[in-house]
mmCIF file of C-alpha atoms in Angstrom:
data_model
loop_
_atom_site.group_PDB
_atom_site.id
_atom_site.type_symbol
_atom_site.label_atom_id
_atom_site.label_comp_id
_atom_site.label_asym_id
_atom_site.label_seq_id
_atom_site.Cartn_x
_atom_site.Cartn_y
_atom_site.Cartn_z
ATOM 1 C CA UNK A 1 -135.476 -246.479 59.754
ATOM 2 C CA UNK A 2 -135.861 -248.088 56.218
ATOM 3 C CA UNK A 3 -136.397 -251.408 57.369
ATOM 4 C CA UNK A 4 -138.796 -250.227 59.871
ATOM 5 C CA UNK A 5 -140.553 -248.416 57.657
ATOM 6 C CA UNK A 6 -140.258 -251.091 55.086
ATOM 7 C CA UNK A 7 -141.367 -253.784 57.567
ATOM 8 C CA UNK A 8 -144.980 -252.218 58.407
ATOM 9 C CA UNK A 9 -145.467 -251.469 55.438
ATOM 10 C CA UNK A 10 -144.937 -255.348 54.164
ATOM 11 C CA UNK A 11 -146.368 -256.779 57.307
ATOM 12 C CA UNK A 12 -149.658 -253.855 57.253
ATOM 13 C CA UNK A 13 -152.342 -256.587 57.160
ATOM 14 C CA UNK A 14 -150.743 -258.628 60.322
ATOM 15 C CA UNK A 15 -150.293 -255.185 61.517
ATOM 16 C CA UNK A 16 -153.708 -253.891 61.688
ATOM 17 C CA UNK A 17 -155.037 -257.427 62.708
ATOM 18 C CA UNK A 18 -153.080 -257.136 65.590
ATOM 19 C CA UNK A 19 -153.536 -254.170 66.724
ATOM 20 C CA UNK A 20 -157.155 -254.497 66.814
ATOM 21 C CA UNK A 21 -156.746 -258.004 68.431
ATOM 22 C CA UNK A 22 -154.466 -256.196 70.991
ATOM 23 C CA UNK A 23 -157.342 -253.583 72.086
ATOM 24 C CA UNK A 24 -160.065 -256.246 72.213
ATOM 25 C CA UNK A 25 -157.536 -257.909 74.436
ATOM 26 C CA UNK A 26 -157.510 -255.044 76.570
ATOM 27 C CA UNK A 27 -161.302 -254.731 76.960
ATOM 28 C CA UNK A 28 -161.842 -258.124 77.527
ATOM 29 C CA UNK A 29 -157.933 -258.533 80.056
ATOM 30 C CA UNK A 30 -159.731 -260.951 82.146
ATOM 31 C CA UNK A 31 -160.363 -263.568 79.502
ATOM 32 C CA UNK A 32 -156.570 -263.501 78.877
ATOM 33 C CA UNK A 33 -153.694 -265.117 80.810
ATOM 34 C CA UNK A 34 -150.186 -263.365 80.406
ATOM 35 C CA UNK A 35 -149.036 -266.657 78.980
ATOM 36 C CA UNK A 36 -151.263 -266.204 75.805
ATOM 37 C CA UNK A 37 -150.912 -262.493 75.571
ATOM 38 C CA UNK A 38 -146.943 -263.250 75.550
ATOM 39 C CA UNK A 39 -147.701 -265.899 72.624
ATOM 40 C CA UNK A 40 -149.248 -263.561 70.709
ATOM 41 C CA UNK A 41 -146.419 -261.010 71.001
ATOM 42 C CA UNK A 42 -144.155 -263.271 70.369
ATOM 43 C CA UNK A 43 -145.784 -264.375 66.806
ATOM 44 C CA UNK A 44 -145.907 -260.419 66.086
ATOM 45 C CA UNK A 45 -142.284 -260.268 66.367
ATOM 46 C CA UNK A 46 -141.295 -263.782 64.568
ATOM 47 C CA UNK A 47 -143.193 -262.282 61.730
ATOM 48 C CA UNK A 48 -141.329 -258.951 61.581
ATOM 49 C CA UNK A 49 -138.393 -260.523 61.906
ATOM 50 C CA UNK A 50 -139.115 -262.510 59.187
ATOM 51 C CA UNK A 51 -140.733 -259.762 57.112
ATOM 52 C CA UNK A 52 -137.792 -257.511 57.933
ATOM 53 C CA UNK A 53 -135.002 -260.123 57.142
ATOM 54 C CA UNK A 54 -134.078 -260.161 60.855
ATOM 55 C CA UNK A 55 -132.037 -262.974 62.865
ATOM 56 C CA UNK A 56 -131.255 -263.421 65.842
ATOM 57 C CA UNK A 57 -129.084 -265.350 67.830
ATOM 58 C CA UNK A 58 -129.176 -266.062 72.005
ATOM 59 C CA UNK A 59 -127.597 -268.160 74.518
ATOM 60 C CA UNK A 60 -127.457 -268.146 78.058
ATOM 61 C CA UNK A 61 -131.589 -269.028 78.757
ATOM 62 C CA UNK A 62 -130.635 -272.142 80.980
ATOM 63 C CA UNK A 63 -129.157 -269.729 83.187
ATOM 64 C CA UNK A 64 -132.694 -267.750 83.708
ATOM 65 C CA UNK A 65 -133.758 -269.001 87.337
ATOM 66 C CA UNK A 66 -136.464 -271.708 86.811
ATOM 67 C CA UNK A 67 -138.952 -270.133 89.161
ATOM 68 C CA UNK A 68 -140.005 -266.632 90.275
ATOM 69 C CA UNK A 69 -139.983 -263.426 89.455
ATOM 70 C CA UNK A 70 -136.805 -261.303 88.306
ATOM 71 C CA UNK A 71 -135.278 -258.679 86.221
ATOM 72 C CA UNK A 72 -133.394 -258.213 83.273
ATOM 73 C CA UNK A 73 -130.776 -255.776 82.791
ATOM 74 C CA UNK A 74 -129.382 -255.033 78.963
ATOM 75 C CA UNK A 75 -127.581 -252.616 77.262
ATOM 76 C CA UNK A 76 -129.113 -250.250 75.360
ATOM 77 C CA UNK A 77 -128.707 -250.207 71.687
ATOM 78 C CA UNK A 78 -132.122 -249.289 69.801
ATOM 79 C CA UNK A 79 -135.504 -249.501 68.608
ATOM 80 C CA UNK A 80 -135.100 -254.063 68.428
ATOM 81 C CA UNK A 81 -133.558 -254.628 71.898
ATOM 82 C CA UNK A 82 -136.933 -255.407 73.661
ATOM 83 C CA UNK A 83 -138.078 -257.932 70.734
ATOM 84 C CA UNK A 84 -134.615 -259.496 70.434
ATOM 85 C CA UNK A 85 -135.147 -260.573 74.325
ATOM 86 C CA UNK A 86 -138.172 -261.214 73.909
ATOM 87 C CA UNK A 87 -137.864 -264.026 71.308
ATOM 88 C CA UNK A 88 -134.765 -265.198 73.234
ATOM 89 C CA UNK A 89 -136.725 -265.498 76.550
ATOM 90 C CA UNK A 90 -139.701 -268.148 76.164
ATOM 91 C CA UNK A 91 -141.135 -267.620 79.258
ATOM 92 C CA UNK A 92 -143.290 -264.557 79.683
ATOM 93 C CA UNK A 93 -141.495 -261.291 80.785
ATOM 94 C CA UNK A 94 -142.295 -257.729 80.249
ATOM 95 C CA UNK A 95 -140.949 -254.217 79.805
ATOM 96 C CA UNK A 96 -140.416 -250.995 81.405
ATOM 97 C CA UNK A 97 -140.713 -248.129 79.018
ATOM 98 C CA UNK A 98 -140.576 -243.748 78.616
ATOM 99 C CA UNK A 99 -143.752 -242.828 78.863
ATOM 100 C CA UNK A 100 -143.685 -240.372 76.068
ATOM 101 C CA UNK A 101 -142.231 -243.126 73.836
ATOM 102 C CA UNK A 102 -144.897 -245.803 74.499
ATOM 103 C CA UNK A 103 -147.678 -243.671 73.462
ATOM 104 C CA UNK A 104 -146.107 -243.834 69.951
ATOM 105 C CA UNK A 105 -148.437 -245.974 67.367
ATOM 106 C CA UNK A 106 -147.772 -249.514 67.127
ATOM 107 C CA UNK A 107 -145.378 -249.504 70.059
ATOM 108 C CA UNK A 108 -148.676 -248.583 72.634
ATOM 109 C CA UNK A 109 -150.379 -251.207 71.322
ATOM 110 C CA UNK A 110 -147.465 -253.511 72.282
ATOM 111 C CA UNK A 111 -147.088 -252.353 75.591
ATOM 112 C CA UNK A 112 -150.445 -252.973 76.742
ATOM 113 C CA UNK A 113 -150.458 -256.285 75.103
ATOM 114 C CA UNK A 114 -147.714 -257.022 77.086
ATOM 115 C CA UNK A 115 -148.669 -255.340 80.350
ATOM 116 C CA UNK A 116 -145.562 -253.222 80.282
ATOM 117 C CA UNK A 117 -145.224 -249.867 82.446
ATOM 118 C CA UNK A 118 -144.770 -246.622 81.593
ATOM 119 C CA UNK A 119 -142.364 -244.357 83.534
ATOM 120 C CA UNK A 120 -142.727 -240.472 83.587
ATOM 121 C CA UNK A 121 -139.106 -239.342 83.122
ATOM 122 C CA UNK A 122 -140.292 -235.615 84.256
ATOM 123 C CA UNK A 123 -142.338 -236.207 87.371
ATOM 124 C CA UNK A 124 -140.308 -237.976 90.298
ATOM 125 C CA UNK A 125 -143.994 -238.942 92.237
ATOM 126 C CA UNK A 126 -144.814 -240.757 89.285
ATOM 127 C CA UNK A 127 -141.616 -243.071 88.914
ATOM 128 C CA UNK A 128 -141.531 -243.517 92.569
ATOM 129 C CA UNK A 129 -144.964 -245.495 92.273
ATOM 130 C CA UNK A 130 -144.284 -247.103 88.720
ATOM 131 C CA UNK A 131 -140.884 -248.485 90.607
ATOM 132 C CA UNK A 132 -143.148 -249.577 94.044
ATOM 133 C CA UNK A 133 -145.333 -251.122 90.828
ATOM 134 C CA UNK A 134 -142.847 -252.938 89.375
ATOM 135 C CA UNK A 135 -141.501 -254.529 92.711
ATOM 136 C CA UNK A 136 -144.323 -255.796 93.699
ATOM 137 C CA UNK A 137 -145.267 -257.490 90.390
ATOM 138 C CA UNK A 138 -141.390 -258.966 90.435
ATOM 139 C CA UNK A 139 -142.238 -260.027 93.936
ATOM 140 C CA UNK A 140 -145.343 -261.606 93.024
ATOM 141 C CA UNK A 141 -143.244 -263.304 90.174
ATOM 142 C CA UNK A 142 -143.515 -261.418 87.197
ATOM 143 C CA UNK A 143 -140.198 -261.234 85.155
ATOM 144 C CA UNK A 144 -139.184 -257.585 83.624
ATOM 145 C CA UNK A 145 -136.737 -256.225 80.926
ATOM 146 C CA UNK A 146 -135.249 -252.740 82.525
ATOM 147 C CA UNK A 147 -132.745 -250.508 80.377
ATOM 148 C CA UNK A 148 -130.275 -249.013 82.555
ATOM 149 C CA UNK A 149 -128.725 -246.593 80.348
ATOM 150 C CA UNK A 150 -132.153 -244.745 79.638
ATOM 151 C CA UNK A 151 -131.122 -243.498 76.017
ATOM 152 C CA UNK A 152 -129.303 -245.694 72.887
ATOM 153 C CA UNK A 153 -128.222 -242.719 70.634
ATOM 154 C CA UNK A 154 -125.385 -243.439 69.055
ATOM 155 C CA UNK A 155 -124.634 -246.631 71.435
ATOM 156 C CA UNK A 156 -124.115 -249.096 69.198
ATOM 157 C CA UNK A 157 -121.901 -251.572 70.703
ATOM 158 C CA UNK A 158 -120.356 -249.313 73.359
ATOM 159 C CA UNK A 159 -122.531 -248.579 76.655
ATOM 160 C CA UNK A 160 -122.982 -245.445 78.342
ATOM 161 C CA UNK A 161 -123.278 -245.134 82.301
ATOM 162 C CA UNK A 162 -125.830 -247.336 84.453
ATOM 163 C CA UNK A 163 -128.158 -245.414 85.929
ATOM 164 C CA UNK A 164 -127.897 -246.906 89.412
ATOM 165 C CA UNK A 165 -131.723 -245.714 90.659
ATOM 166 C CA UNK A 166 -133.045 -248.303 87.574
ATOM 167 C CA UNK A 167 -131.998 -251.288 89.790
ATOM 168 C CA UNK A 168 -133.912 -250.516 92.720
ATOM 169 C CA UNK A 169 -136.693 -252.356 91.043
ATOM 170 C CA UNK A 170 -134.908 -255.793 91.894
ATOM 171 C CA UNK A 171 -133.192 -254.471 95.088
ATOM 172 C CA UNK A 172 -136.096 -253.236 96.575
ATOM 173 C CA UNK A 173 -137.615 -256.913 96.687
ATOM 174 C CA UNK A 174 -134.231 -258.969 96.766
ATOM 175 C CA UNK A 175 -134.770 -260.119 93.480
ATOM 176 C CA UNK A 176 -131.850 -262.097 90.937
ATOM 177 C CA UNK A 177 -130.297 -259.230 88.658
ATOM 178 C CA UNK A 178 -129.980 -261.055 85.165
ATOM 179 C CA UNK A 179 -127.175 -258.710 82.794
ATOM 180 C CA UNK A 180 -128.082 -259.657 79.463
ATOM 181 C CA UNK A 181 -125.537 -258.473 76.280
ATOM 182 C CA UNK A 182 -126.909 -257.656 73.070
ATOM 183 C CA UNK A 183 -124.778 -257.162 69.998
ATOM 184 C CA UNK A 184 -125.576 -255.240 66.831
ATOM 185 C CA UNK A 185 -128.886 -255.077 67.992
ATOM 186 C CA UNK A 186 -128.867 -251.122 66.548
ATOM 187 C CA UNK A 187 -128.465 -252.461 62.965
ATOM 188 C CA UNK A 188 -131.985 -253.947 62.206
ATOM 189 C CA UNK A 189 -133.700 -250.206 62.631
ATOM 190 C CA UNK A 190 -130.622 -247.850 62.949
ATOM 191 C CA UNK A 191 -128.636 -248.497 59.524
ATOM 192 C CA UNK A 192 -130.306 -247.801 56.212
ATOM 193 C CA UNK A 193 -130.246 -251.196 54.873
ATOM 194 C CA UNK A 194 -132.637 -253.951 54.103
ATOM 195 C CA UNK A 195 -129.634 -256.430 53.610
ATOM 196 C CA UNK A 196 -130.111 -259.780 56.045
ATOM 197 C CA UNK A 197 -128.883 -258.821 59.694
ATOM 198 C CA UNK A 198 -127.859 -260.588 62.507
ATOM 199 C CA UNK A 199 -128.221 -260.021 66.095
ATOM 200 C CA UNK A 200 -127.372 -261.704 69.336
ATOM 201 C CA UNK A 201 -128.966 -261.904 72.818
ATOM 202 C CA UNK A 202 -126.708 -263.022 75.661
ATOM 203 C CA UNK A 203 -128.402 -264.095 79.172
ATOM 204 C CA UNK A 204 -125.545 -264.020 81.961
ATOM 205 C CA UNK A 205 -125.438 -265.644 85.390
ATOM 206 C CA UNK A 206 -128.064 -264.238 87.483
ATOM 207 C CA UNK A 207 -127.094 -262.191 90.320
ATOM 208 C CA UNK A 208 -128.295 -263.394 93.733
ATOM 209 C CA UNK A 209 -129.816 -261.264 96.454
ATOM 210 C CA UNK A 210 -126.642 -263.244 98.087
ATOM 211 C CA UNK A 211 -124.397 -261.722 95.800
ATOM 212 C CA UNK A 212 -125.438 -258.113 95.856
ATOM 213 C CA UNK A 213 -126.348 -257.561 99.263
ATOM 214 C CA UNK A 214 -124.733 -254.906 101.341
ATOM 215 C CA UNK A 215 -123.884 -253.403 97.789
ATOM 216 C CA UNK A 216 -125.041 -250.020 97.059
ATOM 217 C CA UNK A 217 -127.064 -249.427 94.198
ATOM 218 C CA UNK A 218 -124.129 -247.575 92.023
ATOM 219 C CA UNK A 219 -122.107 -250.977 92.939
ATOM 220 C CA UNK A 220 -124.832 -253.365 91.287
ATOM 221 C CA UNK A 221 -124.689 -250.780 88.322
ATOM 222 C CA UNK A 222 -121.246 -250.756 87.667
ATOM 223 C CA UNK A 223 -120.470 -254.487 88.302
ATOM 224 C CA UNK A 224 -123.642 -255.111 85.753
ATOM 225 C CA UNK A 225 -122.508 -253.162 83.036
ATOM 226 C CA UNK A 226 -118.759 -254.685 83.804
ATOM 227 C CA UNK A 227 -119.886 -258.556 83.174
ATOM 228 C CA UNK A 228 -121.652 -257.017 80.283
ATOM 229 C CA UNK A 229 -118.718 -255.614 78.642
ATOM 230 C CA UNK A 230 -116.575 -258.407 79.332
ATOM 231 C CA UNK A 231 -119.682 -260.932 77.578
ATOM 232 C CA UNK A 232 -119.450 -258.462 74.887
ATOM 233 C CA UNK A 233 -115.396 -258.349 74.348
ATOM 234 C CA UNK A 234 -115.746 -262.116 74.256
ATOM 235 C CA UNK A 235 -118.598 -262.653 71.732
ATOM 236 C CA UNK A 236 -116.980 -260.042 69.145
ATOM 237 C CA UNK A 237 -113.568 -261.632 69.522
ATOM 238 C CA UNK A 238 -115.506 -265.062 68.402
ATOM 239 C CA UNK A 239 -117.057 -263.744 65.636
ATOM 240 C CA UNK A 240 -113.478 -261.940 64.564
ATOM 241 C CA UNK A 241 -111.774 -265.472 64.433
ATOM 242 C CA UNK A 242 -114.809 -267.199 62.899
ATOM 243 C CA UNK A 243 -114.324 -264.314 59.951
ATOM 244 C CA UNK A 244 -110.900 -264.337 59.934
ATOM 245 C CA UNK A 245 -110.992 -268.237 59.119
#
């Protein structure tokens, strides 16, 4: 929370020029393609990760299919998972967020910027149709960052269960499943420092409609969050030997 707090603070002129550039974006949505909206978040967060002594390291983006819509699935770790992927994924993508939590300030700004949805974790009519939403934009090739796990208290870099009703956004339209493994991606706003941090962002091998089909929906979860833990064993066993050197 220091950093955070330290970070908007630091960054409050490119904070409120953004934020007013983001509604006049919104009153004006026609004028703007989802390519230069996605630019524009993108410099937002290069500058708070700068600001906020942030780095982040990726892999795994040749494996993102070339064309089409599809979505992402990460593990859940904190408040700088969904800018982590999103300046690890070029290409524009967007997110799927708690309704309550979106309204927040700064962070509803972002969303619309993006073109993000909101889901209503206490009315089941209303995530029916933000899930029908969501499918058809994937369909119609829009590419979408979905947190199975829901919450990130106390995650760090252990997961908690997959919430097997999350991927019916990509089943529902045959769409590749993408696992994506983030490490440490709670320290930047969840420890009390404003030492230099590091983070990483790990794309896996997309799951075909091929691949999954026939599965149920508690299947896709668990053998998502399985290829995610194993990413993860193998990443922090790297960086053990590369300290132990």
């Amino acid at each position: 929370m220091l950093r955070l707090c330290y970070v908007v603070t630091v960054s409050l002129p490119f904070v409120i020029y953004y934020i007013c550039k983001a509604h006049y974006i919104e009153r004006h949505g026609g004028n703007f393609s989802e390519e230069r909206r996605y630019r524009m978040a993108r410099r937002c967060i290069s500058i708070m990760m700068r600001n906020g002594r942030i780095e982040t390291e990726s892999s795994g983006q040749e494996l993102l299919p070339e064309e089409g819509g599809y979505v992402m699935y990460p593990n859940h770790q904190g408040k700088y998972d969904t800018l982590g992927i999103m300046y690890a994924h070029s290409k524009p993508c967007t997110i799927v967020m708690d309704a309550y939590r979106s309204k927040l300030p700064i962070v509803d700004s972002f969303i619309d910027l993006v073109q993000g949805s909101r889901l209503d974790k206490h009315d089941m009519k209303s995530q029916m149709k933000t899930i029908l939403k969501i499918s058809e934009e994937v369909k119609a090739g829009r590419r979408y960052i979905v947190f199975p796990e829901g919450g990130y208290d106390h995650n760090k870099n252990t997961m908690q269960e997959f919430r097997a009703g999350s991927f019916k956004c990509a089943t529902r339209v045959k769409a590749p499943i993408v696992p994506v493994a983030i490490i440490d991606s709670y320290k930047p706003f969840g420890v009390n420092s404003l030492r230099r941090v590091k983070t990483q962002v790990h794309f896996l091998e997309p799951i075909l409609y091929e691949e999954y089909k026939g599965m149920s929906t508690q299947e896709i979860a668990d053998l998502v969050k399985s290829r995610i833990a194993v990413a993860m064993e193998k990443k922090c066993r790297e960086a053990k030997k590369i300290r132990n050197k």
